[in-house]
């Protein structure tokens, strides 16, 4: 039996023993006796009888083991031209100071703290400081608008917000503080305290009594020790897109997260303590939580925190420069970043300029990896390029290639084989397994392994409805795909209204809600259309109120501005078609799939249930009129 098979079987035969053994790698305050608590099935908890501290395991334990001077965080910011390195000891002091300052402001165990920050070292310090004092952090990606932040403030009800005066994007400085102020104004819940880092590129005005300057507020604060928390106490909430404008607050518990993420570092990524690990993502996304901040530090690796873009900061060689300079062993990024680099440097000339001999493997996730990009990367890097598939909900890979156990064959187009912990099944509408090779809903047999979401924040009913109801006994991933003869999974599409733009997960339902809030728009549909760089882009189809005589161009500009204001630049919403009517079934369901196919110029079948087929010609004409003409 192969080593991968043997490990998977070991888990399958006795999951309890498998995870208790994995838990031995963690420093517990009270070690677990039981791994899984299934007393409230189908809701499960892991390591509920244990106590621990996540920051201790990421930071203090390495200092205690004599590795205090070793590098923990490498901040590399081509966008500001700065670099900074923090040792485990630096990180211990920084998290103890910030944790102490938060405690002095009344933030304690179980209180929520929102972190709205650019990619600076303080973002990681902020997350770890919350973990240190047992507070529950919720990081909000900087590319979201004030309105999205307000929605999260009202849901998480944070006692404090940690932010910075600005973020920096190529060619522009984005003042964060006005966005923060606006979001607090919009929100019903008012946080008591904000700590603000003043970045020299744009200083923020502070509101006396509520806002505190980051350094000043920490000056006299007592140092915080690592608080003892329950294994099934929440470590963080991370909001992700669902089908409506209300994002889902994915909850992560301390114990399961520690065990699963620690396990992945050797088995999935094949790194050793002391190696340099680089996830080129953002702390606002799950990849950033798991693999910029937590897992590398749990395992005693140094992690790179990169404030830049794959191209343009300053060029398409920046990834290879970072690898050379910091001796990165493992790079994890999204396929869209590779596409951007490939487009700017098709011959891989920049790669030749740098010594990337430290790099062993490139991992991709976040969206479907297109074979062209994988092929380009393999050819020019001459290293394994490994796709793996996971979600905000899971916190780590459901399927992949566990190179630390055994290198499985790399099959382009497949996201790998199921990892121990994940019993992946492909089901039809009636919850029956489909034959090998046939497309179906990708589901995971319950219980999910450690680190996967136990529930949604303040929304248990929604958790059951969204993930557990349709396929009883299974977790519904929302992806469609098939399992091939050799047990490799192929992810093909989403089964819901979620689209993936440059590796960012966005809700078309949320965008439709924004469009219909425009006073001249009567009805709207948003679909994902194919884009060479970003994978998908949102395209809006809008019908105007009768009597509205605005020029289509004016309306388009207003809709784009509204989306930027309400959801944020991250939505990359730039395509709007003004149409008279939307194609619908006779029962009134909007035919979004057909519209997407027309926009993509791929063949489509006119659905038998369509109310009026002539509308499809109107859609084609509208796309031609706006200069978006993909020919059928
Ligand atoms: N704060 C404020 N604005 C932000 C932001 C942030 N943290 N991050 C992105 N934005 C803005 C960008 O400036 C851009 O604004 P614009 O419309 O005015 O140009 C918009 O949001 C869209 O950003 P992005 O999707 O990053 O597109 P881009 O054109 O700037 O860059 C790529 C394209 C492919 C280089 C970029 O998307 C990328 O590096 N993707 C990697 C994806 C990734 O890491 N995903 C995480 C999952 S693994
Ligand atoms: P997120 O929660 O933002 O990480 O997005 C998760 C979704 O991104 C998944 O449900 C998939 O639709 C998609 N996704 C992530 N990784 C992959 C992958 N390797 N291949 C195909 N789709 C992926």
XYZ file of C-alpha atoms and ligand atoms in Angstrom:
703
model
C 0.000 0.000 0.000
C 1.278 3.490 -0.769
C 2.244 5.753 2.146
C -0.619 8.107 1.297
C -3.137 5.235 1.219
C -1.771 3.852 4.462
C -2.147 7.230 6.209
C -5.637 7.763 4.812
C -6.682 4.280 5.936
C -5.182 4.828 9.373
C -7.429 7.869 9.714
C -10.475 6.113 8.240
C -10.237 3.115 10.523
C -9.818 5.109 13.710
C -10.244 8.890 13.326
C -10.289 9.377 17.076
C -6.870 7.822 17.505
C -5.513 9.576 14.386
C -6.400 13.046 15.686
C -5.363 12.337 19.282
C -1.962 11.296 17.957
C -1.754 14.450 15.857
C -2.715 16.444 18.959
C 0.451 15.263 20.707
C 2.391 17.810 18.639
C 0.546 20.655 20.391
C 1.370 22.300 23.729
C -1.863 21.946 25.699
C -2.582 23.440 29.084
C -4.942 20.524 29.708
C -4.401 17.791 27.115
C -7.408 16.255 25.380
C -8.704 12.881 26.489
C -11.326 12.780 23.764
C -10.865 14.174 20.258
C -14.416 14.359 18.902
C -17.470 15.473 20.822
C -20.469 14.180 18.849
C -23.039 14.625 21.612
C -24.836 17.298 19.579
C -24.576 15.741 16.100
C -24.800 16.835 13.350
C -22.970 19.692 15.062
C -19.538 18.533 16.182
C -16.713 19.903 18.288
C -13.073 18.874 18.487
C -10.849 18.852 21.569
C -13.636 20.349 23.664
C -12.267 18.830 26.883
C -8.819 20.358 26.401
C -7.461 23.819 27.137
C -4.734 25.661 25.270
C -3.585 28.976 23.871
C -3.050 29.518 20.152
C -0.523 32.366 20.552
C 1.531 30.233 22.933
C 1.789 27.557 20.271
C 2.659 30.057 17.538
C 5.139 32.127 19.511
C 5.984 31.480 23.154
C 6.657 27.780 22.851
C 9.454 28.477 20.365
C 10.974 31.058 22.711
C 10.714 28.562 25.569
C 12.465 25.997 23.362
C 15.440 28.348 22.927
C 14.530 29.613 19.468
C 13.708 33.180 20.545
C 16.272 34.717 18.202
C 15.119 32.767 15.153
C 13.190 34.652 12.508
C 9.425 34.346 12.757
C 8.037 37.027 10.423
C 9.669 38.588 7.376
C 7.785 41.684 6.258
C 8.731 42.497 2.665
C 7.009 45.492 1.154
C 8.097 46.403 -2.361
C 5.233 48.866 -2.410
C 6.835 51.015 0.334
C 10.408 49.870 -0.233
C 10.762 48.533 3.302
C 11.635 45.256 4.959
C 11.498 44.189 8.572
C 12.247 40.968 10.345
C 10.763 39.867 13.668
C 12.158 37.058 15.779
C 9.958 34.814 17.909
C 11.099 36.870 20.906
C 10.081 40.125 19.152
C 6.734 38.567 18.402
C 6.309 37.446 22.002
C 6.982 40.969 23.246
C 4.809 42.625 20.615
C 1.813 40.346 21.234
C 2.185 40.656 25.018
C 2.247 44.465 24.755
C -0.690 44.722 22.386
C -2.634 42.080 24.304
C -1.963 44.030 27.496
C -3.136 47.289 25.929
C -6.332 45.628 24.727
C -6.952 44.186 28.172
C -6.389 47.604 29.710
C -9.220 48.850 27.497
C -11.502 46.125 28.796
C -11.121 43.577 26.000
C -11.052 40.060 27.382
C -11.704 36.414 26.689
C -14.547 35.882 24.204
C -14.782 39.576 23.203
C -14.620 40.221 19.490
C -11.990 42.434 17.866
C -12.182 43.479 14.222
C -8.893 43.854 12.383
C -9.027 46.029 9.259
C -5.467 46.352 8.091
C -3.158 46.345 5.124
C -0.449 43.713 4.766
C 1.896 44.961 7.463
C 3.552 43.023 10.277
C 1.145 44.561 12.781
C -1.714 42.660 11.133
C -0.145 39.360 12.216
C 0.724 40.811 15.619
C -2.892 41.920 16.029
C -4.283 38.461 15.258
C -1.842 36.757 17.604
C -2.405 39.319 20.380
C -6.137 38.593 20.266
C -5.420 34.870 20.444
C -3.093 35.535 23.367
C -5.807 37.116 25.494
C -8.563 34.792 24.322
C -10.344 37.499 22.307
C -11.969 36.446 19.026
C -10.607 38.282 16.004
C -12.369 38.964 12.772
C -10.129 40.230 9.995
C -11.835 42.219 7.243
C -10.043 42.486 3.893
C -8.888 46.036 3.128
C -10.450 46.067 -0.345
C -13.986 46.029 1.105
C -15.944 49.266 1.350
C -17.249 50.900 4.543
C -20.659 49.336 4.072
C -19.259 45.792 4.074
C -17.229 46.600 7.170
C -20.362 47.968 8.842
C -22.252 44.728 8.137
C -19.452 42.787 9.832
C -19.335 45.202 12.790
C -23.037 44.681 13.361
C -22.733 40.929 13.162
C -19.566 40.420 15.234
C -20.262 43.291 17.666
C -16.585 43.981 18.376
C -15.460 45.698 21.537
C -12.437 47.062 19.688
C -11.184 47.628 16.154
C -7.525 47.494 15.172
C -6.675 49.388 12.012
C -4.131 51.509 10.184
C -4.291 54.987 8.756
C -3.966 53.725 5.185
C -3.373 50.925 2.766
C -1.171 51.308 -0.273
C -2.106 50.015 -3.696
C 0.057 50.530 -6.784
C -0.026 54.233 -7.622
C -2.366 55.281 -4.821
C -2.672 55.566 -1.100
C -6.031 54.476 0.327
C -6.892 56.239 3.571
C -8.500 53.520 5.717
C -9.510 55.761 8.608
C -12.315 57.627 6.768
C -13.652 54.209 5.693
C -13.478 53.003 9.277
C -15.198 56.129 10.596
C -17.927 55.804 7.990
C -18.492 52.141 8.778
C -18.843 52.850 12.507
C -21.280 55.611 11.644
C -23.298 53.206 9.461
C -23.255 50.378 11.995
C -25.762 50.114 14.806
C -23.204 48.532 17.108
C -20.511 50.984 18.232
C -17.088 49.626 19.244
C -15.669 51.309 22.336
C -12.058 51.443 21.237
C -9.961 51.729 18.082
C -6.171 51.395 17.919
C -4.730 53.030 14.802
C -1.277 52.608 13.301
C -0.144 55.879 11.803
C 1.565 55.121 8.510
C 3.661 57.985 7.132
C 1.934 57.826 3.722
C -1.327 59.220 5.190
C -1.767 60.115 8.839
C -5.256 59.728 10.246
C -7.232 62.024 12.468
C -8.078 60.339 15.746
C -11.364 60.763 17.591
C -10.558 61.564 21.241
C -11.866 59.010 23.716
C -12.372 56.316 21.075
C -9.235 56.212 18.928
C -5.758 55.555 20.261
C -2.446 55.783 18.485
C -0.987 52.265 18.231
C 2.379 52.876 19.902
C 1.236 55.395 22.490
C -1.563 53.222 23.812
C 0.858 50.359 24.394
C 3.544 52.368 26.209
C 2.491 51.733 29.782
C 0.322 48.674 29.236
C 1.166 45.636 31.368
C 2.375 42.619 29.390
C -0.333 40.030 28.783
C 0.245 36.352 29.489
C -1.280 33.627 27.322
C -4.842 33.064 28.516
C -6.124 29.514 29.001
C -9.032 28.917 26.605
C -11.127 25.892 25.765
C -10.226 23.729 22.779
C -13.690 24.448 21.376
C -13.648 28.167 22.197
C -13.645 30.394 19.110
C -10.298 31.713 17.906
C -11.667 33.743 15.055
C -14.614 34.577 12.823
C -13.939 35.049 9.119
C -16.734 36.360 6.963
C -17.160 34.895 3.527
C -19.610 35.366 0.690
C -22.836 33.424 0.643
C -25.748 33.794 -1.707
C -27.104 36.979 -0.112
C -25.717 40.333 0.954
C -25.339 39.035 4.514
C -21.916 37.356 4.666
C -21.456 34.118 6.567
C -19.343 34.302 9.718
C -17.239 31.155 9.595
C -16.177 30.205 13.122
C -12.821 28.592 13.881
C -12.135 26.924 17.217
C -8.727 27.012 18.917
C -7.982 23.318 19.453
C -8.945 21.743 16.139
C -7.298 24.571 14.223
C -4.018 24.036 16.079
C -3.982 20.296 15.519
C -5.012 20.254 11.861
C -2.839 23.144 10.728
C 0.224 21.857 12.535
C -0.309 18.457 10.897
C -0.452 19.978 7.398
C 2.945 21.658 7.537
C 4.934 18.448 7.302
C 2.439 16.182 5.596
C 1.047 18.507 2.942
C 3.754 21.088 2.459
C 6.819 19.066 3.460
C 8.588 21.810 5.385
C 10.723 21.657 8.524
C 10.900 24.049 11.485
C 13.210 26.912 10.546
C 12.253 26.799 6.844
C 10.826 29.902 5.199
C 7.211 29.557 4.092
C 5.494 32.112 1.886
C 1.782 32.339 1.201
C 1.422 35.235 -1.241
C -2.120 36.097 -0.242
C -3.677 38.604 2.165
C -4.432 38.233 5.866
C -8.025 39.146 4.986
C -8.582 35.739 3.354
C -8.492 32.257 4.807
C -5.213 31.452 3.064
C -3.722 34.411 4.889
C -5.110 33.272 8.242
C -3.956 29.691 7.889
C -0.723 30.023 5.943
C 0.600 33.535 6.378
C 0.026 33.669 10.104
C -0.912 30.516 11.940
C 0.365 27.246 10.469
C 3.943 28.337 9.664
C 4.335 29.781 13.156
C 2.778 26.735 14.849
C 5.403 24.673 13.087
C 8.280 27.014 13.940
C 8.824 28.219 10.369
C 9.511 31.802 9.330
C 6.645 33.304 7.372
C 6.823 35.994 4.688
C 4.288 38.815 4.871
C 4.372 40.438 1.447
C 2.875 43.838 0.760
C 2.915 43.986 -3.003
C 1.465 42.526 -6.179
C 2.800 39.779 -8.413
C 3.381 42.344 -11.189
C 4.071 46.063 -11.141
C 5.768 46.220 -7.735
C 8.070 46.849 -9.504
C 7.902 44.042 -12.071
C 7.015 40.420 -12.776
C 10.248 39.290 -11.093
C 9.241 40.264 -7.579
C 8.126 36.756 -6.522
C 11.481 35.309 -7.599
C 13.356 38.172 -5.890
C 11.553 37.430 -2.610
C 12.327 33.716 -2.937
C 16.018 34.427 -3.534
C 16.358 37.020 -0.812
C 14.585 35.134 1.959
C 15.385 31.596 0.822
C 11.747 30.615 0.540
C 11.249 26.848 0.516
C 7.538 26.724 -0.163
C 5.424 29.219 -2.135
C 1.645 29.193 -2.013
C -0.315 31.502 -4.292
C -3.446 31.776 -6.418
C -3.443 30.823 -10.109
C -4.479 34.380 -10.973
C -1.111 35.633 -9.678
C 0.654 33.172 -11.985
C -1.477 34.326 -14.898
C -0.498 37.924 -14.197
C 3.205 36.994 -14.102
C 2.954 34.792 -17.191
C 1.268 37.576 -19.134
C 4.012 40.055 -18.242
C 6.858 37.569 -18.671
C 5.792 34.811 -21.071
C 9.337 33.539 -21.583
C 10.132 33.463 -17.872
C 13.064 35.877 -18.348
C 12.723 37.260 -14.826
C 12.958 33.786 -13.324
C 16.423 33.379 -14.821
C 17.656 36.522 -13.090
C 17.237 35.119 -9.600
C 18.613 32.203 -7.639
C 15.501 30.322 -6.636
C 17.303 27.133 -5.635
C 15.735 27.224 -2.149
C 12.253 26.711 -3.630
C 11.077 23.114 -3.481
C 7.390 23.296 -4.384
C 4.766 25.733 -5.627
C 1.234 25.272 -4.276
C -1.864 26.780 -5.861
C -5.388 27.229 -4.482
C -8.264 29.657 -4.337
C -9.727 28.967 -7.773
C -9.514 26.396 -10.518
C -5.917 26.172 -11.754
C -5.884 26.473 -15.517
C -3.623 23.933 -17.236
C -1.794 26.675 -19.198
C -0.559 28.417 -16.078
C 0.456 25.175 -14.394
C 2.305 24.155 -17.509
C 4.069 27.522 -17.771
C 5.115 27.415 -14.124
C 6.347 23.825 -14.334
C 8.355 24.570 -17.442
C 10.009 27.708 -16.134
C 10.425 26.795 -12.477
C 11.261 23.160 -13.058
C 9.590 22.193 -9.788
C 6.370 20.449 -8.801
C 3.350 22.732 -9.162
C 0.606 21.416 -6.935
C -3.034 22.364 -6.988
C -5.065 21.837 -3.844
C -8.661 22.589 -3.030
C -10.195 24.096 0.055
C -12.517 26.767 1.359
C -12.824 29.441 4.017
C -15.100 26.997 5.805
C -12.485 24.260 6.049
C -9.341 26.220 6.935
C -7.103 23.659 5.223
C -7.015 21.465 2.153
C -9.795 18.947 1.564
C -7.938 17.529 -1.418
C -4.328 17.903 -2.385
C -1.053 16.129 -2.877
C 0.572 15.294 0.464
C 4.174 15.576 -0.661
C 5.410 15.190 2.914
C 3.854 11.713 3.024
C 4.236 10.709 -0.596
C 4.295 12.621 -3.879
C 1.213 11.496 -5.764
C 1.188 11.813 -9.542
C 0.364 15.375 -10.576
C -2.709 15.343 -12.745
C -3.335 18.660 -14.416
C -6.996 19.596 -14.071
C -7.378 17.770 -10.768
C -7.135 19.284 -7.296
C -5.630 16.079 -5.896
C -6.828 13.294 -3.634
C -8.740 13.567 -0.339
C -6.640 14.276 2.719
C -7.069 12.232 5.896
C -10.108 13.623 7.690
C -12.093 14.196 4.536
C -14.472 11.528 3.237
C -15.344 13.134 -0.100
C -18.393 11.850 -1.986
C -19.973 12.996 -5.240
C -23.756 12.999 -4.878
C -26.765 13.460 -7.107
C -29.864 15.474 -6.216
C -31.261 12.602 -4.162
C -28.077 12.197 -2.083
C -27.033 9.054 -3.950
C -23.423 8.619 -4.976
C -22.890 9.031 -8.716
C -20.680 6.586 -10.651
C -16.955 7.365 -10.928
C -16.284 10.024 -13.535
C -19.742 11.552 -13.363
C -20.386 15.103 -12.344
C -22.259 15.777 -9.112
C -22.332 17.842 -5.951
C -19.078 17.531 -4.036
C -19.941 16.669 -0.438
C -18.052 15.494 2.630
C -19.407 12.852 4.971
C -19.871 14.165 8.503
C -18.191 14.738 10.855
C -15.789 17.200 9.297
C -12.217 17.045 10.620
C -10.591 19.445 13.106
C -10.422 23.102 12.012
C -13.478 22.882 9.730
C -16.284 25.207 10.736
C -18.377 23.988 13.676
C -21.089 26.571 12.980
C -21.677 30.125 11.696
C -21.345 33.024 14.090
C -24.719 33.741 15.672
C -26.399 31.807 12.879
C -26.652 28.121 13.710
C -29.867 27.753 11.741
C -28.238 29.263 8.678
C -25.307 26.880 9.141
C -27.664 23.903 9.081
C -29.628 25.307 6.146
C -26.597 26.279 4.048
C -24.438 23.220 4.549
C -26.224 20.288 6.175
C -29.817 20.176 4.998
C -29.699 19.355 1.308
C -27.638 16.186 1.706
C -28.452 14.715 5.136
C -25.340 13.292 6.804
C -23.033 15.302 4.568
C -21.476 18.752 4.361
C -22.350 20.451 1.068
C -19.263 22.235 -0.290
C -21.132 24.246 -2.933
C -18.760 22.955 -5.601
C -19.579 20.576 -8.423
C -17.055 18.059 -9.686
C -16.189 14.446 -10.288
C -13.873 11.791 -8.907
C -11.773 9.973 -11.496
C -10.810 6.281 -11.636
C -7.702 6.848 -9.539
C -9.502 8.727 -6.787
C -8.488 12.251 -7.830
C -11.024 15.029 -7.517
C -11.785 17.464 -10.320
C -13.571 20.654 -9.286
C -15.567 22.077 -12.184
C -17.916 24.833 -10.978
C -19.905 26.287 -8.110
C -23.452 25.105 -7.593
C -24.544 28.419 -6.072
C -24.360 32.118 -6.931
C -20.814 32.543 -5.739
C -18.174 33.648 -8.240
C -14.415 33.694 -8.001
C -12.682 36.908 -9.091
C -8.872 36.809 -8.915
C -9.082 34.127 -6.225
C -11.537 36.250 -4.248
C -14.908 34.734 -3.471
C -17.789 37.095 -4.174
C -21.550 36.823 -4.031
C -23.524 37.738 -7.129
C -26.627 37.914 -4.899
C -24.974 40.637 -2.808
C -24.118 42.553 -5.985
C -27.692 42.267 -7.238
C -28.900 43.743 -3.960
C -26.570 46.712 -4.494
C -27.749 47.260 -8.083
C -31.435 47.156 -7.198
C -30.819 49.747 -4.464
C -30.116 52.241 -7.304
C -33.236 54.408 -7.692
C -33.434 53.910 -11.478
C -32.879 50.148 -11.513
C -35.992 47.994 -11.383
C -34.379 44.590 -11.677
C -30.857 43.216 -11.925
C -28.948 40.015 -12.444
C -25.217 39.545 -11.933
C -23.325 36.657 -13.493
C -19.677 35.627 -13.614
C -18.140 35.907 -17.078
C -14.818 34.441 -18.124
C -11.722 36.618 -17.795
C -8.253 35.659 -18.901
C -6.491 37.226 -15.905
C -8.926 37.061 -13.030
C -10.684 33.823 -13.960
C -14.093 35.433 -13.655
C -15.446 38.974 -13.637
C -18.909 40.033 -12.506
C -21.230 41.354 -15.208
C -24.454 43.112 -14.320
C -27.622 43.070 -16.429
C -29.987 45.829 -15.365
C -33.539 46.810 -16.341
C -34.507 50.410 -15.716
C -37.670 51.737 -14.141
C -40.245 52.793 -16.718
C -39.969 56.503 -17.382
C -36.232 56.584 -16.686
C -34.597 58.299 -19.631
C -31.008 58.300 -18.426
C -28.357 57.517 -21.038
C -27.120 53.943 -20.722
C -23.562 55.213 -20.238
C -24.549 57.434 -17.332
C -26.429 54.594 -15.702
C -23.481 52.217 -16.199
C -21.072 54.680 -14.571
C -23.437 55.155 -11.644
C -23.877 51.422 -11.149
C -20.113 50.868 -11.176
C -19.548 53.683 -8.674
C -22.333 52.360 -6.445
C -20.786 48.891 -6.361
C -17.381 50.323 -5.497
C -18.957 52.355 -2.725
C -21.086 49.554 -1.283
C -18.955 46.435 -1.746
C -15.545 47.879 -2.576
C -12.893 47.836 -5.305
C -12.302 44.129 -4.674
C -15.566 43.389 -6.524
C -13.819 44.495 -9.763
C -17.265 45.408 -11.068
C -16.833 47.148 -14.413
C -19.277 45.485 -16.827
C -22.924 46.558 -16.951
C -25.446 45.871 -19.723
C -28.686 47.837 -19.785
C -31.465 45.570 -21.089
C -35.237 45.848 -21.408
C -36.013 42.511 -19.842
C -34.224 39.618 -18.135
C -34.649 36.088 -19.478
C -36.722 34.031 -17.062
C -38.398 30.684 -16.782
C -42.192 30.592 -16.819
C -42.050 30.321 -13.032
C -40.033 33.548 -12.877
C -36.519 32.216 -12.193
C -33.848 34.352 -13.847
C -31.763 32.335 -16.306
C -28.343 33.536 -15.135
C -26.475 30.540 -16.560
C -27.696 31.251 -20.087
C -26.748 34.924 -19.812
C -23.232 33.960 -18.713
C -22.919 31.599 -21.662
C -24.050 34.288 -24.111
C -21.512 36.716 -22.650
C -18.756 34.101 -22.849
C -19.657 33.295 -26.446
C -20.087 29.609 -25.700
C -22.886 27.510 -27.174
C -26.041 27.306 -25.115
C -29.337 25.485 -25.320
C -32.458 27.599 -25.045
C -34.132 26.159 -21.945
C -37.491 24.535 -22.592
C -38.885 26.386 -19.587
C -38.015 29.852 -20.917
C -40.864 32.305 -20.881
C -39.895 34.254 -24.012
C -36.885 33.078 -26.079
C -36.627 36.357 -28.007
C -35.129 37.973 -24.896
C -31.940 36.010 -25.511
C -31.434 37.900 -28.803
C -31.972 41.156 -26.960
C -29.236 40.166 -24.487
C -26.851 39.355 -27.355
C -27.582 42.729 -28.979
C -27.103 44.616 -25.705
C -23.686 42.994 -25.224
C -22.680 43.935 -28.782
C -23.875 47.487 -28.185
C -21.701 47.868 -25.120
C -18.701 46.601 -27.077
C -18.605 43.284 -25.235
C -19.001 41.047 -28.212
C -17.940 37.474 -27.752
C -19.141 35.830 -30.922
C -21.235 32.713 -30.704
N -7.152 47.615 -0.043
C -7.752 48.456 -0.891
N -7.990 48.182 -2.200
C -7.581 46.986 -2.646
C -6.965 46.045 -1.814
C -6.744 46.397 -0.454
N -6.185 45.553 0.395
N -6.691 44.942 -2.547
C -7.123 45.184 -3.781
N -7.660 46.417 -3.848
C -8.221 47.070 -5.025
C -7.204 47.140 -6.144
O -6.407 48.311 -6.050
C -8.092 47.179 -7.374
O -8.616 48.484 -7.494
P -8.843 49.180 -8.934
O -10.114 48.596 -9.449
O -8.957 50.624 -8.599
O -7.654 48.854 -9.772
C -9.271 46.296 -6.993
O -9.257 46.255 -5.548
C -9.157 44.877 -7.504
O -7.965 44.332 -6.970
P -7.265 42.995 -7.466
O -8.278 41.922 -7.615
O -6.100 42.715 -6.580
O -6.846 43.310 -8.927
P -5.558 43.995 -9.514
O -5.931 44.304 -10.903
O -5.061 45.089 -8.652
O -4.478 42.811 -9.499
C -3.857 40.487 -9.571
C -4.675 41.599 -10.187
C -4.093 39.193 -10.306
C -2.391 40.851 -9.644
C -4.283 40.342 -8.105
O -5.655 40.101 -8.059
C -3.588 39.277 -7.297
O -2.448 39.348 -6.915
N -4.306 38.259 -6.953
C -3.851 37.211 -6.048
C -5.085 36.710 -5.395
C -4.915 36.201 -4.037
O -3.920 36.350 -3.390
N -6.003 35.604 -3.581
C -6.124 35.094 -2.253
C -6.640 33.697 -2.236
S -5.287 32.543 -2.322
P -12.680 30.639 -0.485
O -13.639 30.261 0.580
O -12.646 32.100 -0.763
O -11.318 30.063 -0.244
O -13.227 29.992 -1.819
C -13.458 28.627 -1.872
C -13.911 28.256 -3.239
O -12.896 28.581 -4.194
C -14.140 26.779 -3.390
O -15.398 26.369 -2.927
C -13.967 26.602 -4.882
O -15.122 26.999 -5.577
C -12.845 27.571 -5.198
N -11.546 26.890 -5.133
C -10.634 26.984 -4.161
N -9.550 26.239 -4.456
C -9.793 25.645 -5.633
C -9.069 24.735 -6.472
N -7.854 24.326 -6.147
N -9.658 24.323 -7.618
C -10.891 24.751 -7.967
N -11.617 25.614 -7.221
C -11.082 26.059 -6.072
